[in-house]
Short mmCIF file of C-alpha atoms and ligand atoms in Angstrom, two decimals:
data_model
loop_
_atom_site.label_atom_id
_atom_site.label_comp_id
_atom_site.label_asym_id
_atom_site.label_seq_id
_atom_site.Cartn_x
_atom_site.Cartn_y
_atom_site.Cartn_z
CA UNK A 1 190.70 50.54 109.05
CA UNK A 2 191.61 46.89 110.21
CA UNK A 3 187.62 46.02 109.54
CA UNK A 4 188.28 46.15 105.75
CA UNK A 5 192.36 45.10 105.20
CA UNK A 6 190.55 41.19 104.62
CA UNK A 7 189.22 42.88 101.72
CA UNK A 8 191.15 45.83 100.59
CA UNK A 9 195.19 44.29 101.35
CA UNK A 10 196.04 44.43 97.65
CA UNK A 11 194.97 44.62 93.73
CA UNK A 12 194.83 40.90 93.72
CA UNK A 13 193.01 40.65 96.43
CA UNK A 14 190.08 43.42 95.92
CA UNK A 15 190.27 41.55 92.45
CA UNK A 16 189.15 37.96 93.79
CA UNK A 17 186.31 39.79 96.24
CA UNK A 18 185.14 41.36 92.70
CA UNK A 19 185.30 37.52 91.37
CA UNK A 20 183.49 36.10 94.39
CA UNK A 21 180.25 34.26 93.88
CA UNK A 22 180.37 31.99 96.77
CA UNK A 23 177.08 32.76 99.27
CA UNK A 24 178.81 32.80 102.62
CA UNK A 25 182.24 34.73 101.45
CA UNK A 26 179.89 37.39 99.86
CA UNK A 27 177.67 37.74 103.11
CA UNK A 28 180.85 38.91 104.94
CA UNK A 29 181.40 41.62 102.31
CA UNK A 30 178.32 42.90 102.35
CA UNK A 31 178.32 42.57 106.73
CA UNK A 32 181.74 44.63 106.70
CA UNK A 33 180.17 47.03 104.06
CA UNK A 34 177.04 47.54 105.84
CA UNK A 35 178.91 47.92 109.34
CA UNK A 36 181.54 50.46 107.62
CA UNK A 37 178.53 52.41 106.75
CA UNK A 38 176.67 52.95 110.10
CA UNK A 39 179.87 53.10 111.66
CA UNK A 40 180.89 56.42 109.23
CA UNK A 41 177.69 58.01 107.91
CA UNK A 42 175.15 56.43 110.16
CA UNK A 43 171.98 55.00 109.81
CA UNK A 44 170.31 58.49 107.78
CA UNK A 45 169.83 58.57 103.79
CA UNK A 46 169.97 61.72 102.13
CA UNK A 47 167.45 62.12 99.31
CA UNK A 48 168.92 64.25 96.17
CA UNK A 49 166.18 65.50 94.23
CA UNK A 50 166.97 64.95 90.76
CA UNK A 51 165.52 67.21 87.98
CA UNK A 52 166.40 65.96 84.20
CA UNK A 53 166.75 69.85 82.74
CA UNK A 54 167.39 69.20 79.06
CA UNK A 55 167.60 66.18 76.80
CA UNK A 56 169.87 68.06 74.08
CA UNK A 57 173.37 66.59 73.56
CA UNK A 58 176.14 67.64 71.59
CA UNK A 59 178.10 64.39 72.46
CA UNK A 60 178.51 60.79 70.73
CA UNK A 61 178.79 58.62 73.92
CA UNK A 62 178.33 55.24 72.39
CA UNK A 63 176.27 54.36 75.73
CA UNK A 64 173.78 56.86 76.28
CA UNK A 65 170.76 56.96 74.27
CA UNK A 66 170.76 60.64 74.11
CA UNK A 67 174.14 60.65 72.43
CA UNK A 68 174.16 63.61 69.50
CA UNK A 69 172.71 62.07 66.19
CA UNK A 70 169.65 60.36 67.50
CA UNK A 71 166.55 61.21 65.90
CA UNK A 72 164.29 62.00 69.28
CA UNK A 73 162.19 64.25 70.60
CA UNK A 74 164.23 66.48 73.02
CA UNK A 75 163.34 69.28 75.58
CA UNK A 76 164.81 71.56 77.50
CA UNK A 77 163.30 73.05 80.78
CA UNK A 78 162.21 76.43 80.97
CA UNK A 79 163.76 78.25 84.78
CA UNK A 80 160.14 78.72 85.73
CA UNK A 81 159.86 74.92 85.49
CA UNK A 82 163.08 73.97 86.77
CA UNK A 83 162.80 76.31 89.79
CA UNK A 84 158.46 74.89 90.62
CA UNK A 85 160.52 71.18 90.39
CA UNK A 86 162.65 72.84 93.69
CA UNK A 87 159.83 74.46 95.27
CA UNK A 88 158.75 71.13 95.45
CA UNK A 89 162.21 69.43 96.34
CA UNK A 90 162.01 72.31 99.71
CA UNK A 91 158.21 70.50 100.39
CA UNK A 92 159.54 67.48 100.48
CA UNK A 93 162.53 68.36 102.92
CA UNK A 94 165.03 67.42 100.44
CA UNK A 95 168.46 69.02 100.83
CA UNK A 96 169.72 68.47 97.51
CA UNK A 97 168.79 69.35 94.22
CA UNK A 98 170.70 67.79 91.01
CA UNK A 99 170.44 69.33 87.40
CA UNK A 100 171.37 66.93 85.00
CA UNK A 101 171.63 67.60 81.55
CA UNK A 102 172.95 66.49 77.99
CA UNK A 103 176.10 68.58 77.46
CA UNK A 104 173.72 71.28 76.01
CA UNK A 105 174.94 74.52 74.59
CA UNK A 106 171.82 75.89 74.98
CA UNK A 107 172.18 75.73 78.84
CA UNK A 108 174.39 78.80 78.50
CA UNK A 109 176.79 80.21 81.20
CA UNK A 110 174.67 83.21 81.71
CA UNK A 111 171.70 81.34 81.69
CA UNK A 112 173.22 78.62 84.30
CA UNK A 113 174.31 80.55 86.90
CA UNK A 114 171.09 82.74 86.81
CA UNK A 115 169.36 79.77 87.91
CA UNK A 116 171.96 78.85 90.13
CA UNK A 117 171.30 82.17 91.56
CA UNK A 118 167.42 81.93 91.86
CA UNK A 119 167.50 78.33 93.08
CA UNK A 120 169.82 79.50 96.14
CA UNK A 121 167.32 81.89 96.57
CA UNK A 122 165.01 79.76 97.37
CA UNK A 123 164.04 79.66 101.12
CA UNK A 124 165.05 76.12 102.52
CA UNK A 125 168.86 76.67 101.65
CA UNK A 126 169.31 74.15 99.11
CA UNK A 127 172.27 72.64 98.16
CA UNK A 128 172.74 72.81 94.18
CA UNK A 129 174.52 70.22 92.38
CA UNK A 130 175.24 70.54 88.80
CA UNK A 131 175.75 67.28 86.29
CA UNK A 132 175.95 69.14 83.00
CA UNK A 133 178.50 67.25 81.38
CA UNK A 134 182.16 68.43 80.86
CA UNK A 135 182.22 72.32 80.27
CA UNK A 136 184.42 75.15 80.01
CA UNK A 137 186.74 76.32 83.29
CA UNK A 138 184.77 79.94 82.76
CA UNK A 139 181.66 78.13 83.09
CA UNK A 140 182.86 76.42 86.35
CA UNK A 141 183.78 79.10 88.24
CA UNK A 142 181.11 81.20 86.88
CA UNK A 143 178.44 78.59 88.70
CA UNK A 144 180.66 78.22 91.51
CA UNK A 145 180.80 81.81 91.94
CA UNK A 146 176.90 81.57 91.65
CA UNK A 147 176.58 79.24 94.69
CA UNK A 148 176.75 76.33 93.20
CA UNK A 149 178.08 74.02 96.23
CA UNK A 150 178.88 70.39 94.38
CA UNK A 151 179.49 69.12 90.53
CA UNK A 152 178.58 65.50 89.24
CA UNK A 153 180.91 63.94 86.65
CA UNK A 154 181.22 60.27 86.07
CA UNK A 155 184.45 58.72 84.50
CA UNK A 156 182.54 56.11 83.52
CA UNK A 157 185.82 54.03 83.70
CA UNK A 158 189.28 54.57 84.74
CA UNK A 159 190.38 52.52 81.34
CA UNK A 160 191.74 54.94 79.01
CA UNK A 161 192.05 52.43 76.48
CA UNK A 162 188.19 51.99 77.04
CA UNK A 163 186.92 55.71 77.74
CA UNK A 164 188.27 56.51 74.24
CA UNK A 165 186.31 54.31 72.61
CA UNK A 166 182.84 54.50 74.33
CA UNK A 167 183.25 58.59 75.08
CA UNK A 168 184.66 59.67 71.19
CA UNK A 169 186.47 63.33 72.57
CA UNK A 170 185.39 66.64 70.45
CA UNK A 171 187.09 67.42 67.80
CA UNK A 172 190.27 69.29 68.62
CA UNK A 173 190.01 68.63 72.48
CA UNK A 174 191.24 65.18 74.78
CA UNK A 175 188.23 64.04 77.00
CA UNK A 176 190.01 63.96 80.38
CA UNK A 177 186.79 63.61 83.48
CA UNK A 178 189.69 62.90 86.31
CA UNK A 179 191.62 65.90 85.23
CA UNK A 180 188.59 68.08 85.38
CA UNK A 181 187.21 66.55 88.57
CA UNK A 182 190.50 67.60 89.87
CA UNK A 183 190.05 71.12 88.70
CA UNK A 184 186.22 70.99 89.96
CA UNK A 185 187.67 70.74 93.66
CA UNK A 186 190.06 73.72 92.99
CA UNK A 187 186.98 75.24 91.86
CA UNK A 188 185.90 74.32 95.40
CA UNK A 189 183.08 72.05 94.31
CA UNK A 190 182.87 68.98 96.10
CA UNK A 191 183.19 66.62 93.08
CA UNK A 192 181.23 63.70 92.55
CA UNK A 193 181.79 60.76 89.94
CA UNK A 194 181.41 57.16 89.38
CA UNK A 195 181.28 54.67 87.09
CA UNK A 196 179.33 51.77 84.92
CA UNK A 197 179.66 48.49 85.45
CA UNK A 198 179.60 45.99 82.95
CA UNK A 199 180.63 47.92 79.43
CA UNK A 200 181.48 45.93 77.03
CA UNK A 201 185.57 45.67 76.70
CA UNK A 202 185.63 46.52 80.83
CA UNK A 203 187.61 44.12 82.67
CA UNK A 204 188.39 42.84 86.22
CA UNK A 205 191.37 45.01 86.76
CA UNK A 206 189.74 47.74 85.13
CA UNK A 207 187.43 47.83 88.08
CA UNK A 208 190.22 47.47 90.38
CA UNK A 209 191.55 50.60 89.27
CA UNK A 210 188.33 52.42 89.08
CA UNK A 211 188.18 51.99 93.01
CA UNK A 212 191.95 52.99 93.55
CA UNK A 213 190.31 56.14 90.97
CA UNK A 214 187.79 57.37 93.79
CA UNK A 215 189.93 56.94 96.67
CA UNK A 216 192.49 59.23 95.02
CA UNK A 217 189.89 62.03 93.87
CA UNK A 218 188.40 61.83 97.26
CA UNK A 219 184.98 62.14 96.22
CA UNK A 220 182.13 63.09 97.62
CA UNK A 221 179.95 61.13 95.90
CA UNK A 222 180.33 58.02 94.15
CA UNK A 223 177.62 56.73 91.66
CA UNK A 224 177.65 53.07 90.79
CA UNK A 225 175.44 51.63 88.54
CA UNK A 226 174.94 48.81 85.72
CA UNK A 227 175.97 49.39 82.52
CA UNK A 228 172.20 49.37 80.37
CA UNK A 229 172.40 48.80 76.71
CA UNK A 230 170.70 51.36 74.92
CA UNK A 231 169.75 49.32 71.21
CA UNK A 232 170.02 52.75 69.36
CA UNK A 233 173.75 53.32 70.00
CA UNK A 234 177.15 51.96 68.72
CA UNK A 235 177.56 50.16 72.07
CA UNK A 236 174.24 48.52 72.21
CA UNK A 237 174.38 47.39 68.29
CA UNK A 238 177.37 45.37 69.41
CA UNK A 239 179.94 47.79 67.52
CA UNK A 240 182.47 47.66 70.36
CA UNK A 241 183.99 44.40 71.54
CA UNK A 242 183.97 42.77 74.75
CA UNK A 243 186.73 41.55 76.69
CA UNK A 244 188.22 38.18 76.19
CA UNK A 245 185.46 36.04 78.48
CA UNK A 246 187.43 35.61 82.00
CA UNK A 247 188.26 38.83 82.08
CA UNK A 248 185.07 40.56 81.03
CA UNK A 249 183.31 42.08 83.75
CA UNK A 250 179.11 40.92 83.54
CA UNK A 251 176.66 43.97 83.65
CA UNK A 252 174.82 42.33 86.73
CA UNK A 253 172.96 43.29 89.81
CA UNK A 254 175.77 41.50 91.94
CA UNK A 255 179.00 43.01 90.18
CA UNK A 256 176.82 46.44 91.19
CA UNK A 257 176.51 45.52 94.43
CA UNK A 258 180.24 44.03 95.11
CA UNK A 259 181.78 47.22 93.71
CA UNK A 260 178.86 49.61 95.89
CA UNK A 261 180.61 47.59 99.02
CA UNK A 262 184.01 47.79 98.04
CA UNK A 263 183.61 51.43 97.42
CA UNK A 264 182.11 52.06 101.14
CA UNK A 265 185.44 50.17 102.47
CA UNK A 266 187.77 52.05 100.32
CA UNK A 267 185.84 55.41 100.75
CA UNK A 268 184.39 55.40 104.46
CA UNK A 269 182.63 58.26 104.47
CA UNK A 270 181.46 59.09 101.07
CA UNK A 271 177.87 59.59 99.73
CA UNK A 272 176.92 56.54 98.01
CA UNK A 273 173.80 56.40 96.11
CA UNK A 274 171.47 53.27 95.61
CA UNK A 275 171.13 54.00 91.97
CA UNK A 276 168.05 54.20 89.40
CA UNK A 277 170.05 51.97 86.95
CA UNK A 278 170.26 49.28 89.77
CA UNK A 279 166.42 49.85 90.71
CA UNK A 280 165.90 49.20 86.95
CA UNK A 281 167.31 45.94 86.95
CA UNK A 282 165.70 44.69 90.07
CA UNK A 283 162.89 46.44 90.59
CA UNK A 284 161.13 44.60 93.56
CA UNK A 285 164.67 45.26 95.80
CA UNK A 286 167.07 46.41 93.92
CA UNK A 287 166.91 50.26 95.77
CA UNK A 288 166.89 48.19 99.32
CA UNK A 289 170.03 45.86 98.53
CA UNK A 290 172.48 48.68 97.61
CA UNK A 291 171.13 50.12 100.88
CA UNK A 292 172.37 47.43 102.54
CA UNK A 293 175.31 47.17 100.87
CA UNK A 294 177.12 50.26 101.31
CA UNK A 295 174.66 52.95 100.00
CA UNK A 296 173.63 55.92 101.65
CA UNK A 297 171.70 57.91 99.19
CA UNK A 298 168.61 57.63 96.84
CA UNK A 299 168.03 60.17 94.25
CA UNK A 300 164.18 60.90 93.34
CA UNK A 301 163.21 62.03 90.40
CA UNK A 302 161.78 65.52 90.37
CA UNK A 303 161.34 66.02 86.50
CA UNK A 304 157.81 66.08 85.26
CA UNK A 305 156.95 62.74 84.05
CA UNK A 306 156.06 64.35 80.41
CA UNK A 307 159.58 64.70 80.13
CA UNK A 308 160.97 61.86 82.02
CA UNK A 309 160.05 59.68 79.32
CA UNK A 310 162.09 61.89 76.78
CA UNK A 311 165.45 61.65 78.99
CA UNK A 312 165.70 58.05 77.58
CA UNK A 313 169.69 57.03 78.63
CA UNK A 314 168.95 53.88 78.87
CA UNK A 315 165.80 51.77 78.07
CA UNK A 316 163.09 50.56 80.90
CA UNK A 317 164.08 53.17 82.99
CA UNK A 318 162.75 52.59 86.52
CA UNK A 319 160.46 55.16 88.13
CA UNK A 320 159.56 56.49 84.08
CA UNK A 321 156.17 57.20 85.02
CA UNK A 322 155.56 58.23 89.08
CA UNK A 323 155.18 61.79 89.52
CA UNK A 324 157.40 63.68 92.10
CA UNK A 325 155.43 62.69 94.72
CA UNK A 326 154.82 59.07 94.34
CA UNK A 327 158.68 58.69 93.97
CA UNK A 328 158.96 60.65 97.43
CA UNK A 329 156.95 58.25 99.25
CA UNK A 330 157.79 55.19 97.12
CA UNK A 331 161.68 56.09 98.05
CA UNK A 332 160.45 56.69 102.16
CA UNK A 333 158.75 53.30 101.98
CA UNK A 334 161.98 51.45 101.12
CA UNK A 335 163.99 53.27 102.95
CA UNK A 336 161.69 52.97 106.31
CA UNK A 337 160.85 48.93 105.26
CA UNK A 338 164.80 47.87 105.95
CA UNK A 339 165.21 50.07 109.36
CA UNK A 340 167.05 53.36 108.02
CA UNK A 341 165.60 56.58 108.93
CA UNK A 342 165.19 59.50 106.08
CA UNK A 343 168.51 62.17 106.11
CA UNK A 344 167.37 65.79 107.21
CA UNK A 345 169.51 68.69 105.97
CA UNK A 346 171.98 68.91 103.13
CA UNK A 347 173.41 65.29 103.71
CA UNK A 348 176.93 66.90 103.01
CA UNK A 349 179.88 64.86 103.81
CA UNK A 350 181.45 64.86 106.78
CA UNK A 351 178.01 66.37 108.25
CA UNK A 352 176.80 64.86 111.61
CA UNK A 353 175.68 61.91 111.01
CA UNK A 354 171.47 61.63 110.19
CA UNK A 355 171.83 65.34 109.07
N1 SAH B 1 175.72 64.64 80.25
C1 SAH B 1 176.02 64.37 81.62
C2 SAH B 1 174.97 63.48 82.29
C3 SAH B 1 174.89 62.12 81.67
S1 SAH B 1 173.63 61.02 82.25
C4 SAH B 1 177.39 63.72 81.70
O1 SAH B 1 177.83 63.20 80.68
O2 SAH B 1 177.99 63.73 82.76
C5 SAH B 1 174.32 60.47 83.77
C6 SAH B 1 174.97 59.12 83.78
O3 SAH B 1 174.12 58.11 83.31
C7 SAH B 1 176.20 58.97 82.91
O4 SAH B 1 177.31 59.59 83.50
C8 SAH B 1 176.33 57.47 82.79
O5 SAH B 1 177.17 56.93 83.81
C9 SAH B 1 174.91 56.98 83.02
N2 SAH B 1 174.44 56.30 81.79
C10 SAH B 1 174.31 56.82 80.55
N3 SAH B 1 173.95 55.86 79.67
C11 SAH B 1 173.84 54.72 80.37
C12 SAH B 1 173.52 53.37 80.03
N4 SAH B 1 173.25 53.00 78.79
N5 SAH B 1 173.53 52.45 81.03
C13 SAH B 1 173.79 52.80 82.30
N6 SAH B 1 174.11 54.04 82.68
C14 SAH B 1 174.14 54.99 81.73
#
């Protein structure tokens, strides 16, 4: 990997590429990233249809506006919904389907891998991944066992210190994502994670070691976005302190995009999405410049727009009110405008490259 050792030599190092603002130094990050890309997963992007199934939340995550205590409307999708959402991710050609979820309680074991099982039913052979928060090892292997093929779990960050305080555990249990992404892939999901950028209290090094974090749980996806304050939660009231100034990391477009390219050098030939949360803070290019940066993935939004607006994680969301469709051929258009050609297939990775 000679391309990237300018880069990736040592802590210090990846640490002043994360500091970088100069122009010219950053175009060579993004030029390595970029070429690091086509080089290991080609020129294809794999669209993940995403499908919101449930707004309900047991949790207090001080960063997510559906965090447990909120006074808001919430749904949760019927299967006959949730399963017309993937008839329409198969007419689209997507390989991928996400369910994403508040850690609901009402989205039962039995219940879960019954869809599981009708979703893989589905002619068009599907790949299911699952992003229902952190559940029980029965309820893993229960949806692995019904044909569930991948499992979504951000750390948010690798700072302990910091994960305590924005991700309050339940009583009588120690929130622990790596540990269970670690048990996902015994499991045999293949795990996917990532991470916010810009939390208050997050630091430089922080990031550092979220990087080292993904290249150690060999993931198969890696989501990076902005952190998004939320006004209605302890986080976005200003409740939790930042970092002492030099070392607090900004929640900007261009921290996103450093850490998107320093993940594609440190992970070759993982799935990198262009993420909504970046799209929502630029939305004329945001989508495009992660592209370019590293990215390999989009994720379109598949859940009907009456309850899009209800899934409310962070404010502005981008894409809140484009149905399925329009988000399909928005997603095509930027994809097509900066030379890249659509992903067909299940966009696994490790796949041949453009399937
Ligand atoms: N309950 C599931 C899904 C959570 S939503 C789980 O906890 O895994 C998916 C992701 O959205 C979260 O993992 C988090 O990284 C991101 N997110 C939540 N609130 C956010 C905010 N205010 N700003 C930016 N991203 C946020």
């Amino acid at each position: 990997m000679s391309g990237s050792d300018p880069f990736l030599r040592d802590a210090a190092t990846i640490e002043r590429w994360l500091r970088e603002t100069d122009g010219d130094a950053l175009e060579t990050l993004w030029a390595a990233a970029d070429a690091c890309r086509r080089e290991q997963v080609g020129e294809a992007v794999h669209f993940r249809g995403l499908i919101e199934i449930s707004s309900h939340c047991v949790r207090r995550c001080a960063y997510c506006g559906l965090t447990a205590g909120r006074t808001i409307e919430r749904y949760r999708m019927t299967d006959e919904e949730i399963l017309a959402c993937a008839r329409e991710a198969v007419e689209y050609g997507y390989g991928t389907v996400v369910l994403q979820a508040g850690e609901d309680p009402g989205l039962d074991r039995d219940r879960v891998a019954g869809l599981v099982r009708a979703l893989k039913s589905l002619p068009g052979g599907l790949a299911v991944t699952l992003s229902l928060g952190e559940r029980t090892d029965e309820e893993f292997s229960a949806w692995r066992e019904a044909g569930a093929d991948r499992y979504l779990l951000r750390f948010e960050t690798s700072d302990p210190d910091l994960y305590r305080r924005i991700h309050p555990s339940r009583i009588g249990e120690v929130s622990d994502r790596i540990a269970m992404l670690r048990r996902l892939r015994a499991f045999g999901y293949e795990p996917g994670s990532g991470v916010m950028v810009g939390i208050p209290g997050q630091t430089w090094a922080g990031l550092v070691r979220d990087l080292a974090t993904f290249r150690e749980l060999d993931l198969d996806m890696i989501g990076i976005g902005p952190y998004l304050p939320h006004p209605d939660t302890a986080l976005g009231r200003g409740e939790i302190p930042s970092a002492a100034p030099a070392e607090q990391v900004p929640p900007t477009e261009l921290t996103v995009y450093k850490m998107v390219a320093l993940a594609r050098l440190h992970c070759p030939t993982a799935n990198l999405p262009s993420t909504t949360a970046l799209a929502t803070i630029n939305k004329a290019e945001g989508r495009e410049l992660g592209l370019r940066r590293g990215a390999n993935v989009v994720m379109p939004n598949l859940t009907p727009v009456r309850y899009r607006r209800l899934y409310e994680i962070y404010p502005s969301k981008a894409c809140i009110d484009e149905t399925a469709k329009d988000c399909r051929n928005c997603l095509r258009r930027r994809v097509e405008s900066i030379g890249r050609t659509v992903g067909k297939g299940r966009g696994s990775r490790g796949g041949q490259k453009g399937e």
